[in-house]
Amino acid sequence: MPGEEPHAESTFSALATPLIDEALARVAAIHADASPESLHQLRVALRRLRSLWWAYRPMLDKEENARQRALYRYLADAAGRERDWDIFLELLAGDEDSPRDVPPCLREAREQALAASRETLINADIRNVLHSALASTSKELNAAPERHALQKFAAKRVRAAERSLRKTLRGASHAKRFDHEALRDVRKAGKKVRYLREFFGPMLDDDGHGHTLAHLEKLQQCSANSTT
């Protein structure tokens, strides 16, 4: 009916389709040239997909949703191997004031990681994987007997992501020493918040969200050089 509020279930496909198109465009770029940047962009696209499936988790079969998100994580990790090596090598090399030699064997390992990433992703049949996930998830949502107002659903899931971020922030702030993994977890939780706000932005009331995002932006700037 005209003017009827959209439902979260019927909106899923419209949200997921452009993300899948973006991921497949990145896959095509890797087939042509598996540069570090093209791999990184695919990693970002897959993380965004994983965040969307997380947002819809309460409406989906738990086991199937966990399987889909684990698959996106596996593919994103494959795409990120080279970038993780680059950060590691950069830390080993030190800065301009105190440079250090990096063993050639480590640089060779980085090249091997790049080659392995390209092989894994090219052989993964990502096109069929993503289209199958979209079809099965859309079918499940459209067959659900209950309908959820999109605005209420979006606000609830963003709040859940923000609670997770605040919990992760508290854990990182209580660390007794520099904790690389804790900072990495903070950035991952923060990215999830940002992605969900990008998905659902037009439906959200900004009250209560601005402070969290401002704090997140400052923290991400501080940890950008030490995490992926």
Short mmCIF file of C-alpha atoms in Angstrom, two decimals:
data_model
loop_
_atom_site.label_atom_id
_atom_site.label_comp_id
_atom_site.label_asym_id
_atom_site.label_seq_id
_atom_site.Cartn_x
_atom_site.Cartn_y
_atom_site.Cartn_z
CA MET A 1 0.00 0.00 0.00
CA PRO A 2 1.22 3.55 -0.74
CA GLY A 3 2.82 5.14 2.30
CA GLU A 4 3.09 1.86 4.20
CA GLU A 5 6.23 1.61 6.33
CA PRO A 6 8.77 -0.79 4.78
CA HIS A 7 9.54 -4.05 6.51
CA ALA A 8 13.01 -5.30 7.38
CA GLU A 9 12.32 -8.64 5.72
CA SER A 10 11.41 -7.22 2.32
CA THR A 11 14.27 -4.69 2.43
CA PHE A 12 17.05 -7.26 2.85
CA SER A 13 17.53 -8.00 -0.84
CA ALA A 14 17.76 -4.30 -1.71
CA LEU A 15 20.48 -3.88 0.93
CA ALA A 16 22.42 -7.03 0.06
CA THR A 17 22.39 -6.79 -3.75
CA PRO A 18 24.67 -3.74 -4.14
CA LEU A 19 27.08 -5.21 -1.56
CA ILE A 20 27.26 -8.43 -3.53
CA ASP A 21 27.74 -6.50 -6.77
CA GLU A 22 30.62 -4.61 -5.15
CA ALA A 23 32.23 -7.82 -3.90
CA LEU A 24 31.96 -9.44 -7.34
CA ALA A 25 33.49 -6.39 -8.98
CA ARG A 26 36.44 -6.78 -6.60
CA VAL A 27 36.69 -10.47 -7.47
CA ALA A 28 36.85 -9.55 -11.16
CA ALA A 29 39.66 -7.11 -10.38
CA ILE A 30 41.58 -9.89 -8.63
CA HIS A 31 41.24 -12.13 -11.67
CA ALA A 32 42.80 -9.36 -13.74
CA ASP A 33 45.43 -8.27 -11.23
CA ALA A 34 45.65 -9.49 -7.64
CA SER A 35 47.23 -6.32 -6.30
CA PRO A 36 47.32 -5.70 -2.53
CA GLU A 37 44.78 -2.90 -2.93
CA SER A 38 42.30 -5.04 -4.89
CA LEU A 39 42.56 -7.75 -2.23
CA HIS A 40 42.01 -5.20 0.52
CA GLN A 41 38.91 -3.81 -1.19
CA LEU A 42 37.48 -7.31 -1.52
CA ARG A 43 38.17 -7.86 2.17
CA VAL A 44 36.20 -4.71 3.01
CA ALA A 45 33.30 -5.75 0.76
CA LEU A 46 33.11 -9.17 2.42
CA ARG A 47 33.23 -7.63 5.88
CA ARG A 48 30.31 -5.39 4.96
CA LEU A 49 28.35 -8.44 3.82
CA ARG A 50 29.17 -10.23 7.06
CA SER A 51 27.90 -7.23 9.02
CA LEU A 52 24.60 -7.20 7.10
CA TRP A 53 24.06 -10.90 7.81
CA TRP A 54 24.87 -10.15 11.47
CA ALA A 55 22.22 -7.44 11.49
CA TYR A 56 19.58 -9.90 10.29
CA ARG A 57 20.75 -12.71 12.57
CA PRO A 58 17.72 -12.57 14.93
CA MET A 59 15.41 -13.30 11.99
CA LEU A 60 17.39 -16.16 10.47
CA ASP A 61 18.13 -19.78 11.21
CA LYS A 62 21.02 -19.61 13.66
CA GLU A 63 23.09 -22.41 12.18
CA GLU A 64 22.71 -21.24 8.59
CA ASN A 65 23.44 -17.64 9.50
CA ALA A 66 26.55 -18.70 11.43
CA ARG A 67 27.68 -20.75 8.42
CA GLN A 68 27.21 -17.84 6.03
CA ARG A 69 29.06 -15.40 8.27
CA ALA A 70 31.88 -17.90 8.84
CA LEU A 71 32.23 -18.27 5.07
CA TYR A 72 32.48 -14.50 4.60
CA ARG A 73 35.05 -14.37 7.37
CA TYR A 74 37.09 -17.15 5.77
CA LEU A 75 37.10 -15.36 2.41
CA ALA A 76 37.87 -11.99 4.01
CA ASP A 77 40.76 -13.52 5.96
CA ALA A 78 42.09 -15.01 2.74
CA ALA A 79 41.93 -11.61 1.10
CA GLY A 80 43.70 -10.02 4.07
CA ARG A 81 46.73 -12.28 4.42
CA GLU A 82 48.99 -10.04 2.37
CA ARG A 83 47.87 -6.87 4.16
CA ASP A 84 48.51 -8.48 7.53
CA TRP A 85 52.01 -9.37 6.38
CA ASP A 86 52.62 -5.80 5.19
CA ILE A 87 51.69 -4.41 8.60
CA PHE A 88 53.89 -6.98 10.33
CA LEU A 89 56.86 -6.17 8.07
CA GLU A 90 56.32 -2.46 8.57
CA LEU A 91 56.48 -2.92 12.33
CA LEU A 92 59.66 -4.98 12.00
CA ALA A 93 61.29 -2.41 9.74
CA GLY A 94 60.89 0.34 12.33
CA ASP A 95 60.77 4.02 11.46
CA GLU A 96 63.09 6.39 9.62
CA ASP A 97 64.99 7.24 12.80
CA SER A 98 65.72 3.61 13.69
CA PRO A 99 65.30 1.39 10.61
CA ARG A 100 65.90 -2.32 10.88
CA ASP A 101 66.68 -4.94 8.26
CA VAL A 102 63.85 -7.35 7.50
CA PRO A 103 65.00 -10.91 6.75
CA PRO A 104 64.48 -11.84 3.08
CA CYS A 105 62.68 -15.01 4.13
CA LEU A 106 59.89 -12.89 5.63
CA ARG A 107 59.48 -10.86 2.45
CA GLU A 108 59.34 -14.12 0.54
CA ALA A 109 56.65 -15.36 2.93
CA ARG A 110 54.67 -12.21 2.19
CA GLU A 111 54.81 -12.94 -1.55
CA GLN A 112 53.72 -16.50 -0.91
CA ALA A 113 50.78 -15.21 1.12
CA LEU A 114 49.76 -12.95 -1.77
CA ALA A 115 49.88 -15.87 -4.22
CA ALA A 116 47.94 -18.12 -1.83
CA SER A 117 45.25 -15.46 -1.36
CA ARG A 118 44.78 -15.06 -5.08
CA GLU A 119 44.55 -18.83 -5.62
CA THR A 120 42.07 -19.32 -2.78
CA LEU A 121 39.78 -16.53 -3.92
CA ILE A 122 39.86 -17.39 -7.62
CA ASN A 123 39.01 -21.03 -6.87
CA ALA A 124 36.27 -20.23 -4.35
CA ASP A 125 33.50 -19.67 -6.94
CA ILE A 126 32.50 -16.56 -5.01
CA ARG A 127 29.85 -15.53 -7.55
CA ASN A 128 27.78 -18.65 -6.95
CA VAL A 129 28.46 -18.55 -3.22
CA LEU A 130 27.13 -15.00 -2.85
CA HIS A 131 24.15 -15.38 -5.17
CA SER A 132 23.16 -18.59 -3.42
CA ALA A 133 23.40 -16.89 -0.02
CA LEU A 134 21.26 -13.99 -1.22
CA ALA A 135 18.61 -16.29 -2.66
CA SER A 136 18.35 -18.58 0.36
CA THR A 137 18.33 -15.76 2.91
CA SER A 138 15.78 -13.71 0.96
CA LYS A 139 13.54 -16.77 0.67
CA GLU A 140 13.73 -17.42 4.40
CA LEU A 141 12.93 -13.82 5.27
CA ASN A 142 10.07 -13.50 2.79
CA ALA A 143 8.53 -16.73 4.10
CA ALA A 144 8.64 -15.58 7.72
CA PRO A 145 5.14 -15.32 9.27
CA GLU A 146 5.99 -12.10 11.15
CA ARG A 147 6.94 -8.71 9.74
CA HIS A 148 9.17 -6.14 11.49
CA ALA A 149 9.05 -2.41 10.84
CA LEU A 150 12.34 -1.46 9.23
CA GLN A 151 12.96 1.67 11.29
CA LYS A 152 12.47 -0.09 14.63
CA PHE A 153 14.52 -3.09 13.51
CA ALA A 154 17.37 -0.90 12.23
CA ALA A 155 17.57 1.14 15.43
CA LYS A 156 17.55 -2.02 17.55
CA ARG A 157 20.37 -3.67 15.64
CA VAL A 158 22.52 -0.54 15.58
CA ARG A 159 22.09 -0.21 19.34
CA ALA A 160 23.15 -3.85 19.73
CA ALA A 161 26.28 -3.19 17.67
CA GLU A 162 27.05 -0.10 19.73
CA ARG A 163 26.67 -2.04 22.97
CA SER A 164 29.12 -4.60 21.65
CA LEU A 165 31.52 -1.80 20.74
CA ARG A 166 31.31 -0.23 24.19
CA LYS A 167 31.96 -3.62 25.80
CA THR A 168 35.00 -4.12 23.59
CA LEU A 169 36.22 -0.60 24.39
CA ARG A 170 35.98 -1.29 28.13
CA GLY A 171 37.97 -4.48 27.71
CA ALA A 172 40.68 -2.67 25.75
CA SER A 173 40.85 0.22 28.22
CA HIS A 174 41.38 -2.15 31.15
CA ALA A 175 44.34 -3.89 29.55
CA LYS A 176 47.45 -3.51 31.70
CA ARG A 177 49.71 -3.11 28.67
CA PHE A 178 49.48 -2.44 24.97
CA ASP A 179 47.24 -5.15 23.52
CA HIS A 180 47.34 -5.40 19.75
CA GLU A 181 44.49 -7.93 19.60
CA ALA A 182 42.28 -5.81 21.85
CA LEU A 183 42.74 -2.77 19.62
CA ARG A 184 42.03 -4.89 16.58
CA ASP A 185 38.80 -6.12 18.17
CA VAL A 186 37.81 -2.53 18.88
CA ARG A 187 38.33 -1.54 15.28
CA LYS A 188 36.34 -4.52 14.04
CA ALA A 189 33.48 -3.72 16.39
CA GLY A 190 33.63 -0.08 15.34
CA LYS A 191 33.52 -0.97 11.67
CA LYS A 192 30.40 -3.03 12.28
CA VAL A 193 28.71 0.00 13.83
CA ARG A 194 29.76 2.16 10.90
CA TYR A 195 28.59 -0.36 8.31
CA LEU A 196 25.19 -0.76 9.96
CA ARG A 197 24.74 2.99 10.09
CA GLU A 198 25.58 3.13 6.39
CA PHE A 199 22.98 0.44 5.66
CA PHE A 200 20.22 1.92 7.78
CA GLY A 201 21.23 5.59 7.99
CA PRO A 202 18.07 7.13 6.49
CA MET A 203 15.91 5.21 9.00
CA LEU A 204 17.84 6.19 12.12
CA ASP A 205 17.35 8.91 14.66
CA ASP A 206 20.86 10.22 15.46
CA ASP A 207 20.07 10.82 19.14
CA GLY A 208 22.52 8.82 21.21
CA HIS A 209 24.64 7.69 18.28
CA GLY A 210 26.84 10.73 17.66
CA HIS A 211 28.93 10.44 20.82
CA THR A 212 29.74 6.78 20.20
CA LEU A 213 30.82 7.43 16.63
CA ALA A 214 32.91 10.47 17.54
CA HIS A 215 34.71 8.46 20.21
CA LEU A 216 35.15 5.61 17.76
CA GLU A 217 36.67 7.87 15.12
CA LYS A 218 39.28 9.17 17.56
CA LEU A 219 40.15 5.69 18.76
CA GLN A 220 40.44 4.33 15.23
CA GLN A 221 42.82 7.14 14.31
CA CYS A 222 45.01 6.23 17.28
CA SER A 223 45.10 2.52 16.44
CA ALA A 224 45.12 2.68 12.63
CA ASN A 225 48.86 2.17 12.42
CA SER A 226 48.84 -0.91 14.60
CA THR A 227 45.80 -2.85 13.38
CA THR A 228 44.09 -3.88 10.18
#
